[in-house]
Coordinates of C-alpha atoms in Angstrom, one line a residue:
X1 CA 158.6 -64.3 142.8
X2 CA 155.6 -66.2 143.3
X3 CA 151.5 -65.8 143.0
X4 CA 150.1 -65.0 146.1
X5 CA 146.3 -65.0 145.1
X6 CA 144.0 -64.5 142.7
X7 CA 140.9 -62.5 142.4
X8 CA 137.6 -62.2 140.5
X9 CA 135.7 -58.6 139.9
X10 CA 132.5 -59.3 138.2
X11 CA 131.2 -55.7 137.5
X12 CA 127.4 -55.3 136.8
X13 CA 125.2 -52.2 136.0
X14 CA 121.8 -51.7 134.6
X15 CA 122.0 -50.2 130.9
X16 CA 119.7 -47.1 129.8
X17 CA 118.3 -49.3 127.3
X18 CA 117.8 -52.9 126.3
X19 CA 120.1 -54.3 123.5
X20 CA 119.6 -57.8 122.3
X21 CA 121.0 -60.0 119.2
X22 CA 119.6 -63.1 117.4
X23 CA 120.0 -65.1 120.7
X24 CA 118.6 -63.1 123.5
X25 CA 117.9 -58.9 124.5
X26 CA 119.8 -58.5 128.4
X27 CA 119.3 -55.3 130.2
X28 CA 122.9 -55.7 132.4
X29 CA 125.7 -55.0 131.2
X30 CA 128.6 -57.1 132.9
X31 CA 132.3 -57.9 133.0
X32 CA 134.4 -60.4 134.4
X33 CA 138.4 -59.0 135.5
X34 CA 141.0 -61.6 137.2
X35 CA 143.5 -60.2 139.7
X36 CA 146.6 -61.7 140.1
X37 CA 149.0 -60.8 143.1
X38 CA 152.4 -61.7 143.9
X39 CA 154.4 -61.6 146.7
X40 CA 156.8 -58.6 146.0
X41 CA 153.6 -56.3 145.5
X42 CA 153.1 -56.3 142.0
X43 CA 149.6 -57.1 140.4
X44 CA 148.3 -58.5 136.9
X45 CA 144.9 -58.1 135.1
X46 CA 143.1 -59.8 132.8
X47 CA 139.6 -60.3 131.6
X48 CA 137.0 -63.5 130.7
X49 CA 134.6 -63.5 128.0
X50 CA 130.9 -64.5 129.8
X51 CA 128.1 -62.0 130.7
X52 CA 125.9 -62.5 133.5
X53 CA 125.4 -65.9 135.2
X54 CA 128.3 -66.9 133.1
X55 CA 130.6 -64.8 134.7
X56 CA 129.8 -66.1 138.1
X57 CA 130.2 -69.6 137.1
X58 CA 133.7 -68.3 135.8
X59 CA 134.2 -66.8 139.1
X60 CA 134.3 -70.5 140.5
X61 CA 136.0 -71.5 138.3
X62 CA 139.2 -69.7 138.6
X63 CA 139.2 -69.0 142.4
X64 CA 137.8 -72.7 143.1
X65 CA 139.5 -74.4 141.1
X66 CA 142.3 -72.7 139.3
X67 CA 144.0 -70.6 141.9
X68 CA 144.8 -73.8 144.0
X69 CA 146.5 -75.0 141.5
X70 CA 149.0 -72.4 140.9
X71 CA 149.2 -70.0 144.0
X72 CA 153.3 -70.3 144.9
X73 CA 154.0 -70.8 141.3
X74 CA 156.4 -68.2 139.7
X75 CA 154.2 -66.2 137.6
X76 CA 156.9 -66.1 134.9
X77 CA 156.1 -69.7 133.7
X78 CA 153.1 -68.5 131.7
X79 CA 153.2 -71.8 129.4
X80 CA 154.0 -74.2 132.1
X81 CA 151.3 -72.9 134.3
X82 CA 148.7 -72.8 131.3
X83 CA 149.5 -76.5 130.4
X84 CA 149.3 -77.4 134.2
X85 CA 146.2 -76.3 134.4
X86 CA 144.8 -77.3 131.5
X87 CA 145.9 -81.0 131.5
X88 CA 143.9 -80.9 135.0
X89 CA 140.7 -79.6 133.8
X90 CA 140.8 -81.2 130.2
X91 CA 138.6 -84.3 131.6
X92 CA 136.0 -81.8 132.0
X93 CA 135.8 -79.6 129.2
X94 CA 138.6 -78.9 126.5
X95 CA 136.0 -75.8 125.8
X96 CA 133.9 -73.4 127.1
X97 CA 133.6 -71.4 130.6
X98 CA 137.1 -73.9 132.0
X99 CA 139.2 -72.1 129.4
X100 CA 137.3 -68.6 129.5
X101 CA 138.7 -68.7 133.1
X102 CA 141.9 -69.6 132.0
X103 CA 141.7 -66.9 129.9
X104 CA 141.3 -64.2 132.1
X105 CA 144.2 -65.8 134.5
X106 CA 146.4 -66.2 131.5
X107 CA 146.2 -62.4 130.2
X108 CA 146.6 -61.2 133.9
X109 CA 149.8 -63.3 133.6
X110 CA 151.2 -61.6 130.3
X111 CA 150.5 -58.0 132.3
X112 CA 152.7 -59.4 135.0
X113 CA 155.7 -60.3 133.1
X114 CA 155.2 -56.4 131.2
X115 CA 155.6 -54.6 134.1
X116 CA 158.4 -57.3 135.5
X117 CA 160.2 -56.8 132.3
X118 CA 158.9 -53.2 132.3
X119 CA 157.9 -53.6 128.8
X120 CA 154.9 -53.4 126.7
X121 CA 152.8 -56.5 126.0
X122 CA 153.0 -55.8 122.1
X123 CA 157.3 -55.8 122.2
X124 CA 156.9 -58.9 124.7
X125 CA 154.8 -60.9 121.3
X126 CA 156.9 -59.9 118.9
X127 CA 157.0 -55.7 118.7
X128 CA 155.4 -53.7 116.4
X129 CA 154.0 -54.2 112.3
X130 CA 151.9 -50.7 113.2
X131 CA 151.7 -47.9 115.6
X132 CA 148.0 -47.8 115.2
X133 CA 145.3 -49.7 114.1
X134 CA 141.9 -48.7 112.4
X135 CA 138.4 -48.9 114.5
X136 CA 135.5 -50.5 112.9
X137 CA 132.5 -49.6 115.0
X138 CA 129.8 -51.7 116.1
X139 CA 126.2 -51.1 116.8
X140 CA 122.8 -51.5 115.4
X141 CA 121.8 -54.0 118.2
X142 CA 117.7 -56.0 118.2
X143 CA 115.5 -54.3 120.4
X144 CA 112.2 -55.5 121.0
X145 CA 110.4 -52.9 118.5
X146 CA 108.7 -53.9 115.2
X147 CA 111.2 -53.8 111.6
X148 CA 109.9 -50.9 110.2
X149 CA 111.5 -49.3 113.7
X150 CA 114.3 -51.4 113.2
X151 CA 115.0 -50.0 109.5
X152 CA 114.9 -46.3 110.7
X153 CA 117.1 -46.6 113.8
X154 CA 119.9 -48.7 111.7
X155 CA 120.0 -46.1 109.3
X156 CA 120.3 -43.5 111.5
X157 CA 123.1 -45.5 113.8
X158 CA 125.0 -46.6 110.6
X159 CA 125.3 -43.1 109.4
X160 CA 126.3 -41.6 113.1
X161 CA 129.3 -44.4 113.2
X162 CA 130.3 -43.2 110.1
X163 CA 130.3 -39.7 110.7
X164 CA 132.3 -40.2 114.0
X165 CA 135.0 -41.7 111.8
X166 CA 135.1 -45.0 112.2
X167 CA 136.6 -47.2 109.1
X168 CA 134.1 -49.3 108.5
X169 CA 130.9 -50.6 110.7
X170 CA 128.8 -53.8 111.9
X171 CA 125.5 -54.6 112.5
X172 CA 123.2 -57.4 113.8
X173 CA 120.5 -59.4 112.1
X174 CA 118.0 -62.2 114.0
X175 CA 114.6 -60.7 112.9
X176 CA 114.2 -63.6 110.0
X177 CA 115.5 -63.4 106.6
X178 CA 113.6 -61.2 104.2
X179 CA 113.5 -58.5 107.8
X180 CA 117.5 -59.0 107.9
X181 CA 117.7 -58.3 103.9
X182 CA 115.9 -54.8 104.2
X183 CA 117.8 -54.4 107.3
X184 CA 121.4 -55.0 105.6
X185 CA 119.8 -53.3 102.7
X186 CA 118.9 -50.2 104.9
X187 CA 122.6 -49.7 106.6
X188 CA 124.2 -50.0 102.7
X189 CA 121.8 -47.0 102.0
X190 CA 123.1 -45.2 104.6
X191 CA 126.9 -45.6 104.2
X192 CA 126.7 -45.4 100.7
X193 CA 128.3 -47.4 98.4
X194 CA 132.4 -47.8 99.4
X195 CA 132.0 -47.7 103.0
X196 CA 132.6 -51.1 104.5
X197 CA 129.6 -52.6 106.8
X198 CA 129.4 -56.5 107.9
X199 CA 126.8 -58.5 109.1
X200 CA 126.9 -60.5 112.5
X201 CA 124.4 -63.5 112.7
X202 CA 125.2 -64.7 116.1
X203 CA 124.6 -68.4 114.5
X204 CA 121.2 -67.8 114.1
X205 CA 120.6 -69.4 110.7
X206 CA 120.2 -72.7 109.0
X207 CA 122.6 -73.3 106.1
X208 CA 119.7 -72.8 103.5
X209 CA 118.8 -69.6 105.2
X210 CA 122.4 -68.1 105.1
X211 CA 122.8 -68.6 101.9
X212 CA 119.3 -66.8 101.3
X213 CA 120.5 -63.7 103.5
X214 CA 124.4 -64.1 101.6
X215 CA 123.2 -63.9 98.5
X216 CA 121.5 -60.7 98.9
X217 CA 125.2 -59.7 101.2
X218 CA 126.7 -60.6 98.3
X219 CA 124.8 -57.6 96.0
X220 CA 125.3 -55.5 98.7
X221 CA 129.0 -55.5 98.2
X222 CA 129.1 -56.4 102.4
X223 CA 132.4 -57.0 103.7
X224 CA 131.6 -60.4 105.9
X225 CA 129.2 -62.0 106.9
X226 CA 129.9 -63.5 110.5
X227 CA 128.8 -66.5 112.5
X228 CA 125.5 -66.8 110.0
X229 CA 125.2 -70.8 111.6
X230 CA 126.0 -73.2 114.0
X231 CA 129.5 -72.9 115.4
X232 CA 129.9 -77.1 115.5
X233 CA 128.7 -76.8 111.7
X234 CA 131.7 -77.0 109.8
X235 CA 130.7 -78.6 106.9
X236 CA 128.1 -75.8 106.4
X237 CA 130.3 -72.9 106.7
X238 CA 132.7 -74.6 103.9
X239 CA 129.2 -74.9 102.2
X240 CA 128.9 -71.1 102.4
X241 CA 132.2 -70.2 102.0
X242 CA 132.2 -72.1 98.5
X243 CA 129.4 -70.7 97.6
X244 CA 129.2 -66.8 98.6
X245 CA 131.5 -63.9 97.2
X246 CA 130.9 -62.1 100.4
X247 CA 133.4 -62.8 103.5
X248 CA 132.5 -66.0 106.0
X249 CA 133.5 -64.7 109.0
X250 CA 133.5 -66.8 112.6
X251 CA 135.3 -68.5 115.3
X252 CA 134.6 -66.4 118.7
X253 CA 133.0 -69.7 120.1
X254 CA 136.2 -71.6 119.1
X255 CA 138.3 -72.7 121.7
X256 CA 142.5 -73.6 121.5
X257 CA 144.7 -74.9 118.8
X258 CA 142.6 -78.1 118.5
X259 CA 139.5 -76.5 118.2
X260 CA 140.6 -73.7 116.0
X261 CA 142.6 -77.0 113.4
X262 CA 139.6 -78.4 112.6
X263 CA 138.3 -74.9 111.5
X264 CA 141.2 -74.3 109.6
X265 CA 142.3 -77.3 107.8
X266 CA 138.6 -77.3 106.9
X267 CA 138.4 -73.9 105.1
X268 CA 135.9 -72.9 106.7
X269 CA 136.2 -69.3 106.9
X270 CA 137.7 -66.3 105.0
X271 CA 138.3 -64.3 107.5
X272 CA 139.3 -65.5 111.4
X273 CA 138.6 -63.9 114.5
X274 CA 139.4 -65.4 118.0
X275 CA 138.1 -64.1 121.3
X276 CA 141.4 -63.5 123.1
X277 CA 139.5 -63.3 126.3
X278 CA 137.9 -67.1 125.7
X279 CA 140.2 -69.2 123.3
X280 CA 143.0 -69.5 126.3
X281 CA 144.1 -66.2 127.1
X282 CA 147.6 -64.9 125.4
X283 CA 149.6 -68.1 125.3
X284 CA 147.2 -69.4 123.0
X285 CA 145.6 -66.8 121.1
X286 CA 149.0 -66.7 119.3
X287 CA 149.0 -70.2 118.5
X288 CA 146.2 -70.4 117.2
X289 CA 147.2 -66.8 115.4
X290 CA 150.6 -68.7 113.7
X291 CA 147.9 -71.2 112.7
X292 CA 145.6 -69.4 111.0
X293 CA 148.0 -67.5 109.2
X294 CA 149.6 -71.0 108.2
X295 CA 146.5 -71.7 106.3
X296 CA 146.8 -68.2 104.7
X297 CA 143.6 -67.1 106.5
X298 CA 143.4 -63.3 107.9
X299 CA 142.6 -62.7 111.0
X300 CA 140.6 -59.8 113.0
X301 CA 140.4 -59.9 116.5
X302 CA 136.9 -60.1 118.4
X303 CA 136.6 -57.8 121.0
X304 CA 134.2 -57.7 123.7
X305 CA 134.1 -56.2 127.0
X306 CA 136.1 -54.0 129.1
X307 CA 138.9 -51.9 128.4
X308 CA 141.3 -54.4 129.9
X309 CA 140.1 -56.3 126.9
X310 CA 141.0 -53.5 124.7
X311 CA 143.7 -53.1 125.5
X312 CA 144.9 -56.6 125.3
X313 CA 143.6 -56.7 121.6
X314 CA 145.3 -53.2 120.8
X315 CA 148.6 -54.5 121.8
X316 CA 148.0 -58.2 119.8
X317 CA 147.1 -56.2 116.6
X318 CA 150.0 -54.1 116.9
X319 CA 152.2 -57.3 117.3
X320 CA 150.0 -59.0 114.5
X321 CA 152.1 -59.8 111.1
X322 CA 150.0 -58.5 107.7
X323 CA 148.3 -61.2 106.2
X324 CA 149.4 -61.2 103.3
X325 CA 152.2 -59.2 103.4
X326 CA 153.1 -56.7 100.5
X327 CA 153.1 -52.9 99.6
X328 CA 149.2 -53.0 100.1
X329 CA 148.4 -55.9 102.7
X330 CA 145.4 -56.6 104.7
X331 CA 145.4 -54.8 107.7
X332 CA 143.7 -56.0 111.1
X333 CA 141.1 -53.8 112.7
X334 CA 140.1 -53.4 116.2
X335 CA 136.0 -54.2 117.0
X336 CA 134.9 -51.3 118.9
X337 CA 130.9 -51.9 120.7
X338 CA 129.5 -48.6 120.5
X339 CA 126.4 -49.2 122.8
X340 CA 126.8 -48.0 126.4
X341 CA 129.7 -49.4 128.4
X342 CA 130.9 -47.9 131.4
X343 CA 133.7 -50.5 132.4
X344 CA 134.7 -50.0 128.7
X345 CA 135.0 -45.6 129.2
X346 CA 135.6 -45.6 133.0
X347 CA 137.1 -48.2 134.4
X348 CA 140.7 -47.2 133.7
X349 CA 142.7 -44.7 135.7
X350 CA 144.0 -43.6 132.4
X351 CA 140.9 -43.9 129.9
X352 CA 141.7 -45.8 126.2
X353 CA 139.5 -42.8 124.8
X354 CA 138.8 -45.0 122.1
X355 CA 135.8 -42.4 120.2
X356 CA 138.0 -39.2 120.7
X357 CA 141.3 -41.1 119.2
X358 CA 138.9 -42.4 116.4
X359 CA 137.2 -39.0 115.5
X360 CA 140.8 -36.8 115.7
X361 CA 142.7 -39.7 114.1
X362 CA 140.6 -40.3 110.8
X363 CA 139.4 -43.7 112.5
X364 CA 142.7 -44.7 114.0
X365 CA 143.7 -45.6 117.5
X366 CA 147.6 -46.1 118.9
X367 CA 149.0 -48.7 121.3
X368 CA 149.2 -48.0 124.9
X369 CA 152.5 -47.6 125.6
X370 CA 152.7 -48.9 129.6
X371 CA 154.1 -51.9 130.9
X372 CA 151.9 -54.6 130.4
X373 CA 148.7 -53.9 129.4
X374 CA 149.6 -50.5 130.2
X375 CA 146.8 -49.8 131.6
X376 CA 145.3 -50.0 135.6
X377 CA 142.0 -49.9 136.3
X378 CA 140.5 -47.7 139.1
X379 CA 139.8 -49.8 142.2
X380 CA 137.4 -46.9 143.5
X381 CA 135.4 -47.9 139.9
X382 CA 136.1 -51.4 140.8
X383 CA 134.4 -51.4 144.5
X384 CA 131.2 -49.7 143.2
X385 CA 130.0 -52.0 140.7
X386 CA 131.8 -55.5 141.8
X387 CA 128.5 -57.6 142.5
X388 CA 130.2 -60.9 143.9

């Protein structure tokens, strides 16, 4: 068998509303899925973390420069086609948008060998710790309204995730410190007291302001608080992690095993969550996985984009070992964006059905149980909002 081509979808729709975070508000909502074919018919998918312009730039990327260098190659040699191509492109960027398209080729490698071994990606990484996973679910994005707005509408969003039976919930910050504080302190109010909630910074703080914002997490009885600085800033988050009761939580913007070491053996975070979709695809999301779980550090999956990119993550933290292990261990949870996504609800022949499993299944969702990814998106769906 051998790759015949491969293809990028960038998807692209204009959302009901403007969302933003501490970095930016966008009024598109985008997605970037790689198509792999082979030359007895059968097809792989996979998906690379960048919105927008990104995504496009990605695009390049993997039919530019990637695809030459593998098209013939039998898609079976995931690791020796990963290394190939990054040994090539590691003069120009061991991070960033050369291994987000790697990513996306990588995953839609790991669907391939599924449905040639006509298996399930979770068996194919190690089989299952859990038939199901519990849903945190995440909302209570910026919009460009003043904090007084903001304080009703987190409430109100924060107690509608609960209700719809999610295990626990996130929420943004990026207004400015004392606005985050009666923001975090509005959401608590509104879950009441034992329901987890954690705060997502985007790196928007200094270290002096984090700790500001972390010690008032810290009364809050928040669960983490997540990428509150600079990703490059290691030394800070030990700083914070030293000094905080509350969770540090980070390392979306990390990229490999040799970015994610320096994270690690620095002890810099509590709790560990790479973007499957960015670090290098499957090959090395579970390095870096066996990694951070050598340095005794949990790990929880960040999730964003389509549902090829749910999917991936559902079968990962089905496959992913408790950390630590025990009659009570700390169990991974999948990140769920609540904020309107078509490619996430309709891309699929098959939709995930991610809400009506959460709400039925007091906040749990199960494994899809396909080869592959098990699942196949709708190339009708496809066609109408591909852009490029």
């Amino acid at each position: 068998m051998k790759i015949t081509s491969i293809k990028s979808h960038i998807l692209q729709y204009d959302l009901p509303k403007e969302l933003g975070y501490s970095q930016q508000y966008y009024a598109k909502r985008s997605t970037h899925l790689v198509e792999i074919t082979t030359d007895e018919g059968l097809t792989g998918w996979g998906e690379c973390f960048g919105p927008g312009n990104v995504a496009i730039a990605n695009k390049t990327i993997v039919e530019q420069v990637i695809q030459p260098m593998i098209l013939g190659k039998d898609p079976l040699d995931r690791e020796a086609i990963w290394h190939h191509v990054y040994n090539l492109l590691r003069d120009h960027g061991q991070k960033g948008m050369p291994l987000q398209a790697l990513s996306g080729v990588d995953i839609a490698l790991w669907d391939l060998f599924g449905k040639i071994a006509n298996l399930p990606l979770s068996k194919l990484v190690g089989g299952h710790f859990r038939d199901k996973v519990p849903v945190y679910g995440y909302g209570m994005m910026l919009c460009r309204e003043d904090t007084n707005s903001h304080v009703a509408r987190f409430k109100d969003e924060a107690a509608a995730i609960k209700d719809a039976g999610f295990a626990a919930t996130k929420m943004k910050v990026g207004l400015g410190v004392k606005d985050d504080i009666r923001l975090a302190e509005a959401v608590r109010e509104a879950v009441g007291d034992d329901f987890p909630f954690m705060v997502d910074a985007n790196h928007c703080y200094t270290t002096s302001d984090a700790l500001h914002v972390g010690y008032a997490l810290d009364e809050l009885n928040a669960y983490w608080f997540e990428e509150p600085i600079a990703p490059e800033d290691y030394e800070g988050y030990r700083e914070l992690r030293n000094k905080l009761k509350t969770n540090i939580a980070g390392g979306e913007a990390e990229f490999t095993r040799w970015g994610w070491r320096h994270l690690l053996e620095g002890r810099c975070v509590d709790i560990a969550q790479p973007e499957v979709c960015a670090v290098g695809g499957i090959s090395e999301y579970l390095k870096v996985l066996a990694l951070a779980h050598a340095h005794f550090t949990p790990v929880v999956n960040h999730v964003w984009g389509s549902a090829v990119a749910i999917a991936t993550n559902l079968h990962l933290l089905a496959a992913m070992p408790p950390m630590p292990g025990g009659l009570f261990p700390r169990e991974p949870m999948l990140e769920f964006d609540t904020t309107h996504n078509l490619f996430r609800d309709e891309l699929l022949l098959e939709p995930l059905n991610i809400q009506a499993q959460v709400a039925t299944n007091s906040g749990y969702v199960s494994i899809p149980d396909g080869p592959g990814l098990g699942v196949e998106p709708d190339r009708d769906f496809i066609k109408k909002f591909r852009i490029n």
